[in-house]
CSV table of N, CA and C in Angstrom, one decimal:
chain,number,residue,atom,x,y,z
A,1,UNK,N,-45.6,11.8,41.2
A,1,UNK,CA,-46.2,10.4,41.7
A,1,UNK,C,-47.0,9.9,40.5
A,2,UNK,N,-46.5,8.7,40.2
A,2,UNK,CA,-47.3,8.0,39.0
A,2,UNK,C,-48.6,7.4,39.6
A,3,UNK,N,-49.7,7.4,38.7
A,3,UNK,CA,-50.9,6.9,39.0
A,3,UNK,C,-51.0,5.4,38.8
A,4,UNK,N,-51.8,4.8,39.5
A,4,UNK,CA,-51.9,3.4,39.3
A,4,UNK,C,-52.7,3.1,38.1
A,5,UNK,N,-52.5,2.1,37.4
A,5,UNK,CA,-53.2,1.6,36.1
A,5,UNK,C,-54.6,1.6,36.6
A,6,UNK,N,-55.5,1.7,35.5
A,6,UNK,CA,-56.9,1.6,35.8
A,6,UNK,C,-57.4,0.3,36.2
A,7,UNK,N,-56.9,-0.9,36.0
A,7,UNK,CA,-57.4,-2.1,36.4
A,7,UNK,C,-57.0,-2.2,37.9
A,8,UNK,N,-55.9,-1.7,38.4
A,8,UNK,CA,-55.6,-1.7,39.7
A,8,UNK,C,-56.5,-0.9,40.6
A,9,UNK,N,-56.9,0.2,40.0
A,9,UNK,CA,-57.8,1.2,40.8
A,9,UNK,C,-59.2,0.5,40.8
A,10,UNK,N,-59.6,-0.2,39.8
A,10,UNK,CA,-60.9,-1.0,39.7
A,10,UNK,C,-60.9,-2.0,40.7
A,11,UNK,N,-59.8,-2.8,40.8
A,11,UNK,CA,-59.7,-4.0,41.8
A,11,UNK,C,-59.8,-3.5,43.1
A,12,UNK,N,-59.1,-2.3,43.4
A,12,UNK,CA,-59.0,-1.6,44.8
A,12,UNK,C,-60.5,-1.4,45.1
A,13,UNK,N,-61.1,-0.9,44.3
A,13,UNK,CA,-62.6,-0.4,44.6
A,13,UNK,C,-63.5,-1.7,44.8
A,14,UNK,N,-63.3,-2.7,44.1
A,14,UNK,CA,-64.0,-3.9,44.2
A,14,UNK,C,-63.6,-4.5,45.5
A,15,UNK,N,-62.3,-4.5,45.8
A,15,UNK,CA,-62.0,-5.3,47.0
A,15,UNK,C,-62.4,-4.4,48.3
A,16,UNK,N,-62.4,-3.2,48.3
A,16,UNK,CA,-62.9,-2.3,49.4
A,16,UNK,C,-64.3,-2.5,49.5
A,17,UNK,N,-65.1,-2.6,48.5
A,17,UNK,CA,-66.5,-2.9,48.5
A,17,UNK,C,-66.9,-4.2,49.1
A,18,UNK,N,-66.2,-5.2,48.8
A,18,UNK,CA,-66.4,-6.6,49.2
A,18,UNK,C,-66.1,-6.6,50.7
A,19,UNK,N,-65.0,-5.9,51.2
A,19,UNK,CA,-64.7,-5.9,52.5
A,19,UNK,C,-65.9,-5.2,53.4
A,20,UNK,N,-66.3,-4.2,52.8
A,20,UNK,CA,-67.4,-3.3,53.5
A,20,UNK,C,-68.7,-4.1,53.6
A,21,UNK,N,-69.1,-4.9,52.5
A,21,UNK,CA,-70.3,-5.8,52.6
A,21,UNK,C,-70.1,-6.9,53.5
A,22,UNK,N,-68.9,-7.6,53.4
A,22,UNK,CA,-68.7,-8.7,54.4
A,22,UNK,C,-68.7,-8.2,55.7
A,23,UNK,N,-68.1,-7.0,56.0
A,23,UNK,CA,-68.1,-6.5,57.4
A,23,UNK,C,-69.5,-6.2,57.9
A,24,UNK,N,-70.4,-5.6,57.0
A,24,UNK,CA,-71.8,-5.4,57.3
A,24,UNK,C,-72.5,-6.6,57.6
A,25,UNK,N,-72.3,-7.6,56.8
A,25,UNK,CA,-72.9,-8.9,57.1
A,25,UNK,C,-72.5,-9.5,58.2
A,26,UNK,N,-71.4,-9.4,58.7
A,26,UNK,CA,-70.8,-9.9,59.9
A,26,UNK,C,-71.6,-9.2,61.1
A,27,UNK,N,-71.6,-7.8,61.1
A,27,UNK,CA,-72.4,-7.1,62.0
A,27,UNK,C,-73.9,-7.4,62.2
A,28,UNK,N,-74.5,-7.5,61.1
A,28,UNK,CA,-75.9,-7.9,61.1
A,28,UNK,C,-76.1,-9.4,61.6
A,29,UNK,N,-75.1,-10.3,61.1
A,29,UNK,CA,-75.3,-11.6,61.6
A,29,UNK,C,-75.0,-11.8,63.2
A,30,UNK,N,-74.2,-10.8,63.7
A,30,UNK,CA,-73.8,-10.8,65.2
A,30,UNK,C,-75.1,-10.5,66.0
A,31,UNK,N,-76.1,-9.8,65.5
A,31,UNK,CA,-77.2,-9.4,66.2
A,31,UNK,C,-78.4,-10.4,66.1
A,32,UNK,N,-78.2,-11.6,65.4
A,32,UNK,CA,-79.1,-12.6,65.3
A,32,UNK,C,-79.2,-13.5,66.6
A,33,UNK,N,-80.4,-13.6,67.1
A,33,UNK,CA,-80.6,-14.3,68.3
A,33,UNK,C,-80.8,-15.8,68.1
A,34,UNK,N,-81.7,-16.2,67.1
A,34,UNK,CA,-81.9,-17.5,66.8
A,34,UNK,C,-82.5,-18.4,68.1
A,35,UNK,N,-83.0,-17.6,69.0
A,35,UNK,CA,-83.8,-18.5,70.2
A,35,UNK,C,-82.7,-18.9,71.2
A,36,UNK,N,-81.4,-18.4,71.1
A,36,UNK,CA,-80.5,-18.9,72.0
A,36,UNK,C,-80.7,-18.2,73.3
A,37,UNK,N,-80.6,-18.8,74.5
A,37,UNK,CA,-80.9,-18.1,75.8
A,37,UNK,C,-80.0,-17.0,76.3
A,38,UNK,N,-78.7,-17.2,75.9
A,38,UNK,CA,-77.7,-16.3,76.3
A,38,UNK,C,-77.5,-15.2,75.4
A,39,UNK,N,-77.7,-13.9,75.7
A,39,UNK,CA,-77.3,-12.8,74.7
A,39,UNK,C,-77.1,-11.6,75.6
A,40,UNK,N,-76.0,-10.8,75.1
A,40,UNK,CA,-75.6,-9.7,75.9
A,40,UNK,C,-76.6,-8.5,75.6
A,41,UNK,N,-77.4,-8.6,74.6
A,41,UNK,CA,-78.3,-7.6,74.3
A,41,UNK,C,-79.7,-7.6,74.9
A,42,UNK,N,-79.8,-8.6,75.8
A,42,UNK,CA,-81.1,-8.7,76.8
A,42,UNK,C,-80.6,-8.9,78.2
A,43,UNK,N,-80.3,-7.6,78.7
A,43,UNK,CA,-79.6,-7.8,80.1
A,43,UNK,C,-80.7,-8.4,81.2
A,44,UNK,N,-80.2,-9.2,82.2
A,44,UNK,CA,-81.2,-9.6,83.3
A,44,UNK,C,-80.6,-9.1,84.5
A,45,UNK,N,-81.4,-8.5,85.3
A,45,UNK,CA,-80.9,-8.1,86.6
A,45,UNK,C,-80.7,-6.5,86.7
A,46,UNK,N,-80.6,-6.0,87.7
A,46,UNK,CA,-80.7,-4.4,87.9
A,46,UNK,C,-79.1,-4.0,87.4
A,47,UNK,N,-78.0,-4.8,87.8
A,47,UNK,CA,-76.7,-4.3,87.4
A,47,UNK,C,-76.5,-4.4,85.9
A,48,UNK,N,-76.9,-5.5,85.3
A,48,UNK,CA,-76.8,-5.6,83.9
A,48,UNK,C,-77.7,-4.6,83.2
A,49,UNK,N,-78.7,-4.3,83.6
A,49,UNK,CA,-79.6,-3.2,83.1
A,49,UNK,C,-78.8,-1.8,83.1
A,50,UNK,N,-78.2,-1.4,84.3
A,50,UNK,CA,-77.5,-0.1,84.4
A,50,UNK,C,-76.4,-0.1,83.6
A,51,UNK,N,-75.7,-1.3,83.4
A,51,UNK,CA,-74.5,-1.3,82.6
A,51,UNK,C,-75.0,-1.3,81.1
A,52,UNK,N,-76.1,-1.8,80.7
A,52,UNK,CA,-76.6,-1.7,79.4
A,52,UNK,C,-77.0,-0.3,79.0
A,53,UNK,N,-77.5,0.6,80.0
A,53,UNK,CA,-77.8,1.8,79.8
A,53,UNK,C,-76.6,2.7,79.7
A,54,UNK,N,-75.4,2.3,80.1
A,54,UNK,CA,-74.3,3.0,79.9
A,54,UNK,C,-73.5,2.6,78.6
A,55,UNK,N,-73.6,1.5,78.2
A,55,UNK,CA,-72.9,0.9,77.0
A,55,UNK,C,-73.4,1.4,75.8
A,56,UNK,N,-74.8,1.6,75.7
A,56,UNK,CA,-75.5,2.0,74.4
A,56,UNK,C,-74.9,3.5,74.1
A,57,UNK,N,-75.1,4.5,75.1
A,57,UNK,CA,-74.7,5.8,74.7
A,57,UNK,C,-73.1,5.9,74.5
A,58,UNK,N,-72.3,5.1,75.2
A,58,UNK,CA,-71.0,5.2,74.9
A,58,UNK,C,-70.6,4.6,73.6
A,59,UNK,N,-71.3,3.5,73.2
A,59,UNK,CA,-71.1,2.9,71.8
A,59,UNK,C,-71.6,3.9,70.7
A,60,UNK,N,-72.6,4.6,70.9
A,60,UNK,CA,-73.1,5.6,70.1
A,60,UNK,C,-72.2,6.7,69.9
A,61,UNK,N,-71.6,7.2,71.0
A,61,UNK,CA,-70.5,8.3,71.0
A,61,UNK,C,-69.3,7.7,70.2
A,62,UNK,N,-68.8,6.6,70.4
A,62,UNK,CA,-67.7,6.0,69.7
A,62,UNK,C,-68.0,5.8,68.3
A,63,UNK,N,-69.2,5.4,67.8
A,63,UNK,CA,-69.5,5.3,66.5
A,63,UNK,C,-69.6,6.6,65.8
A,64,UNK,N,-70.1,7.6,66.4
A,64,UNK,CA,-70.0,9.1,65.9
A,64,UNK,C,-68.7,9.6,65.7
A,65,UNK,N,-67.8,9.4,66.7
A,65,UNK,CA,-66.4,9.7,66.5
A,65,UNK,C,-65.8,9.0,65.4
A,66,UNK,N,-66.0,7.7,65.4
A,66,UNK,CA,-65.4,6.9,64.3
A,66,UNK,C,-65.7,7.4,62.9
A,67,UNK,N,-67.1,7.6,62.8
A,67,UNK,CA,-67.6,7.9,61.4
A,67,UNK,C,-67.0,9.4,61.0
A,68,UNK,N,-67.0,10.3,62.1
A,68,UNK,CA,-66.4,11.7,61.7
A,68,UNK,C,-64.9,11.6,61.4
A,69,UNK,N,-64.0,10.7,62.2
A,69,UNK,CA,-62.7,10.7,61.9
A,69,UNK,C,-62.4,10.0,60.5
A,70,UNK,N,-63.0,8.9,60.2
A,70,UNK,CA,-62.8,8.4,59.0
A,70,UNK,C,-63.3,9.2,57.8
A,71,UNK,N,-64.4,10.0,58.1
A,71,UNK,CA,-65.0,10.9,57.0
A,71,UNK,C,-63.9,12.0,56.7
A,72,UNK,N,-63.2,12.5,58.0
A,72,UNK,CA,-62.2,13.5,57.8
A,72,UNK,C,-61.0,12.9,57.1
A,73,UNK,N,-60.6,11.8,57.4
A,73,UNK,CA,-59.5,11.1,56.7
A,73,UNK,C,-59.6,10.9,55.1
A,74,UNK,N,-60.9,10.5,54.9
A,74,UNK,CA,-61.1,10.4,53.6
A,74,UNK,C,-61.3,11.7,52.7
A,75,UNK,N,-61.9,12.7,53.3
A,75,UNK,CA,-62.0,14.1,52.7
A,75,UNK,C,-60.6,14.6,52.6
A,76,UNK,N,-59.8,14.7,53.5
A,76,UNK,CA,-58.4,15.2,53.7
A,76,UNK,C,-57.7,14.5,52.5
A,77,UNK,N,-57.6,13.1,52.5
A,77,UNK,CA,-57.0,12.5,51.6
A,77,UNK,C,-57.2,12.6,50.1
A,78,UNK,N,-58.5,12.9,49.9
A,78,UNK,CA,-59.0,13.1,48.5
A,78,UNK,C,-58.7,14.6,48.1
A,79,UNK,N,-59.0,15.6,49.1
A,79,UNK,CA,-58.8,17.0,48.7
A,79,UNK,C,-57.3,17.4,48.6
A,80,UNK,N,-56.5,16.7,49.3
A,80,UNK,CA,-55.1,17.2,49.3
A,80,UNK,C,-54.2,16.2,48.8
A,81,UNK,N,-54.7,15.4,47.8
A,81,UNK,CA,-53.7,14.4,47.0
A,81,UNK,C,-52.8,14.9,46.2
A,82,UNK,N,-51.9,14.4,45.8
A,82,UNK,CA,-50.8,15.0,45.0
A,82,UNK,C,-51.4,15.1,43.4
A,83,UNK,N,-51.3,16.1,42.9
A,83,UNK,CA,-51.8,16.4,41.5
A,83,UNK,C,-50.7,16.1,40.5
A,84,UNK,N,-51.1,15.9,39.1
A,84,UNK,CA,-50.0,15.7,38.2
A,84,UNK,C,-49.3,16.9,37.9
A,85,UNK,N,-49.9,18.0,38.0
A,85,UNK,CA,-49.1,19.4,37.8
A,85,UNK,C,-48.4,20.0,39.1
A,86,UNK,N,-48.5,19.3,40.1
A,86,UNK,CA,-47.9,19.8,41.3
A,86,UNK,C,-46.4,19.6,41.4
A,87,UNK,N,-45.7,20.6,42.1
A,87,UNK,CA,-44.4,20.6,42.2
A,87,UNK,C,-44.0,19.6,43.3
A,88,UNK,N,-43.1,18.7,43.1
A,88,UNK,CA,-42.8,17.7,44.2
A,88,UNK,C,-41.9,18.4,45.4
A,89,UNK,N,-41.3,19.6,45.0
A,89,UNK,CA,-40.5,20.2,46.1
A,89,UNK,C,-41.3,21.2,46.9
A,90,UNK,N,-42.6,21.4,46.5
A,90,UNK,CA,-43.4,22.4,47.1
A,90,UNK,C,-44.0,21.7,48.4
A,91,UNK,N,-43.9,22.6,49.6
A,91,UNK,CA,-44.4,22.1,50.8
A,91,UNK,C,-45.8,22.7,51.1
A,92,UNK,N,-46.7,21.9,51.6
A,92,UNK,CA,-48.1,22.5,51.7
A,92,UNK,C,-47.9,23.5,53.0
A,93,UNK,N,-48.9,24.3,53.1
A,93,UNK,CA,-49.0,25.3,54.2
A,93,UNK,C,-49.3,24.5,55.4
A,94,UNK,N,-48.7,24.9,56.6
A,94,UNK,CA,-48.8,24.2,57.8
A,94,UNK,C,-49.8,24.9,58.8
A,95,UNK,N,-50.4,24.1,59.7
A,95,UNK,CA,-51.4,24.8,60.5
A,95,UNK,C,-50.8,24.8,61.9
A,96,UNK,N,-49.6,24.5,62.1
A,96,UNK,CA,-48.9,24.6,63.4
A,96,UNK,C,-48.9,25.9,63.8
A,97,UNK,N,-49.4,26.1,65.1
A,97,UNK,CA,-49.4,27.6,65.7
A,97,UNK,C,-50.7,28.2,65.6
A,98,UNK,N,-51.8,27.5,65.2
A,98,UNK,CA,-53.2,28.0,65.0
A,98,UNK,C,-53.8,27.7,66.4
A,99,UNK,N,-53.8,28.5,67.3
A,99,UNK,CA,-54.1,28.3,68.6
A,99,UNK,C,-55.6,27.8,68.7
A,100,UNK,N,-56.5,28.4,68.1
A,100,UNK,CA,-57.9,28.1,68.0
A,100,UNK,C,-58.0,26.6,67.7
A,101,UNK,N,-57.5,26.1,66.6
A,101,UNK,CA,-57.5,24.7,66.2
A,101,UNK,C,-56.8,23.8,67.2
A,102,UNK,N,-55.8,24.2,67.8
A,102,UNK,CA,-55.1,23.4,68.8
A,102,UNK,C,-55.9,23.2,70.0
A,103,UNK,N,-56.5,24.2,70.5
A,103,UNK,CA,-57.2,24.2,71.5
A,103,UNK,C,-58.5,23.4,71.5
A,104,UNK,N,-59.2,23.6,70.3
A,104,UNK,CA,-60.3,22.8,69.9
A,104,UNK,C,-60.2,21.3,69.8
A,105,UNK,N,-59.1,20.8,69.1
A,105,UNK,CA,-58.8,19.4,69.1
A,105,UNK,C,-58.3,18.9,70.5
A,106,UNK,N,-58.0,19.7,71.3
A,106,UNK,CA,-57.7,19.3,72.7
A,106,UNK,C,-58.8,19.2,73.7
A,107,UNK,N,-59.6,20.2,73.6
A,107,UNK,CA,-60.8,20.4,74.5
A,107,UNK,C,-62.0,19.6,74.2
A,108,UNK,N,-62.3,19.2,72.9
A,108,UNK,CA,-63.3,18.5,72.5
A,108,UNK,C,-63.3,17.0,73.0
A,109,UNK,N,-62.0,16.3,72.6
A,109,UNK,CA,-61.9,14.9,73.1
A,109,UNK,C,-62.0,14.9,74.8
A,110,UNK,N,-61.3,15.9,75.3
A,110,UNK,CA,-61.4,16.0,76.9
A,110,UNK,C,-62.9,16.0,77.3
A,111,UNK,N,-63.8,16.8,76.7
A,111,UNK,CA,-65.1,16.9,77.1
A,111,UNK,C,-65.9,15.7,76.9
A,112,UNK,N,-65.6,15.0,75.7
A,112,UNK,CA,-66.2,13.8,75.4
A,112,UNK,C,-65.8,12.8,76.6
A,113,UNK,N,-64.6,12.5,76.8
A,113,UNK,CA,-64.2,11.6,77.8
A,113,UNK,C,-64.8,12.0,79.3
A,114,UNK,N,-64.8,13.3,79.7
A,114,UNK,CA,-65.3,13.7,80.8
A,114,UNK,C,-66.8,13.3,80.9
A,115,UNK,N,-67.6,13.4,79.9
A,115,UNK,CA,-69.1,13.0,79.7
A,115,UNK,C,-69.2,11.5,79.9
A,116,UNK,N,-68.2,10.7,79.3
A,116,UNK,CA,-68.4,9.3,79.5
A,116,UNK,C,-67.9,9.0,81.0
A,117,UNK,N,-66.9,9.6,81.4
A,117,UNK,CA,-66.5,9.3,82.9
A,117,UNK,C,-67.5,9.5,83.8
A,118,UNK,N,-68.4,10.6,83.7
A,118,UNK,CA,-69.4,10.9,84.5
A,118,UNK,C,-70.5,9.9,84.5
A,119,UNK,N,-70.7,9.5,83.4
A,119,UNK,CA,-71.8,8.3,83.1
A,119,UNK,C,-71.3,7.1,83.7
A,120,UNK,N,-70.1,6.8,83.8
A,120,UNK,CA,-69.5,5.5,84.3
A,120,UNK,C,-69.6,5.7,85.8
A,121,UNK,N,-69.2,6.8,86.3
A,121,UNK,CA,-69.2,6.9,87.8
A,121,UNK,C,-70.7,6.9,88.3
A,122,UNK,N,-71.5,7.5,87.7
A,122,UNK,CA,-72.9,7.4,88.1
A,122,UNK,C,-73.4,5.9,88.0
A,123,UNK,N,-73.0,5.2,87.0
A,123,UNK,CA,-73.4,3.7,86.9
A,123,UNK,C,-72.9,2.9,88.0
A,124,UNK,N,-71.6,3.1,88.4
A,124,UNK,CA,-70.9,2.4,89.3
A,124,UNK,C,-71.5,2.6,90.8
A,125,UNK,N,-71.8,3.9,90.9
A,125,UNK,CA,-72.5,4.3,92.2
A,125,UNK,C,-73.9,3.8,92.5
């Protein structure tokens, strides 16, 4: 596999950084209230407060899962990238059939979803 020219890599890093900075600015800006009376971050009433108490932990769990998945993708992409001296016909070792891993990545999401479901049902009732 041919490496990208240095200028293309630099432009890719600059573009990625710009997107991250703009996305962060958008998130920060979305939490600005500016004295407006309607906001979803200030619940009014008992139902809105109970929903708010559910939304915050669910959003936190989703954020943690997002960061872990993106971190794993970046790490795996970096660690197992194709090297200059690698044989293009060589096939990497496979993890199919590793029961512990397969059970782990099946049970963990099920437990997370079960916890969210319990919180949702308790909020509805």
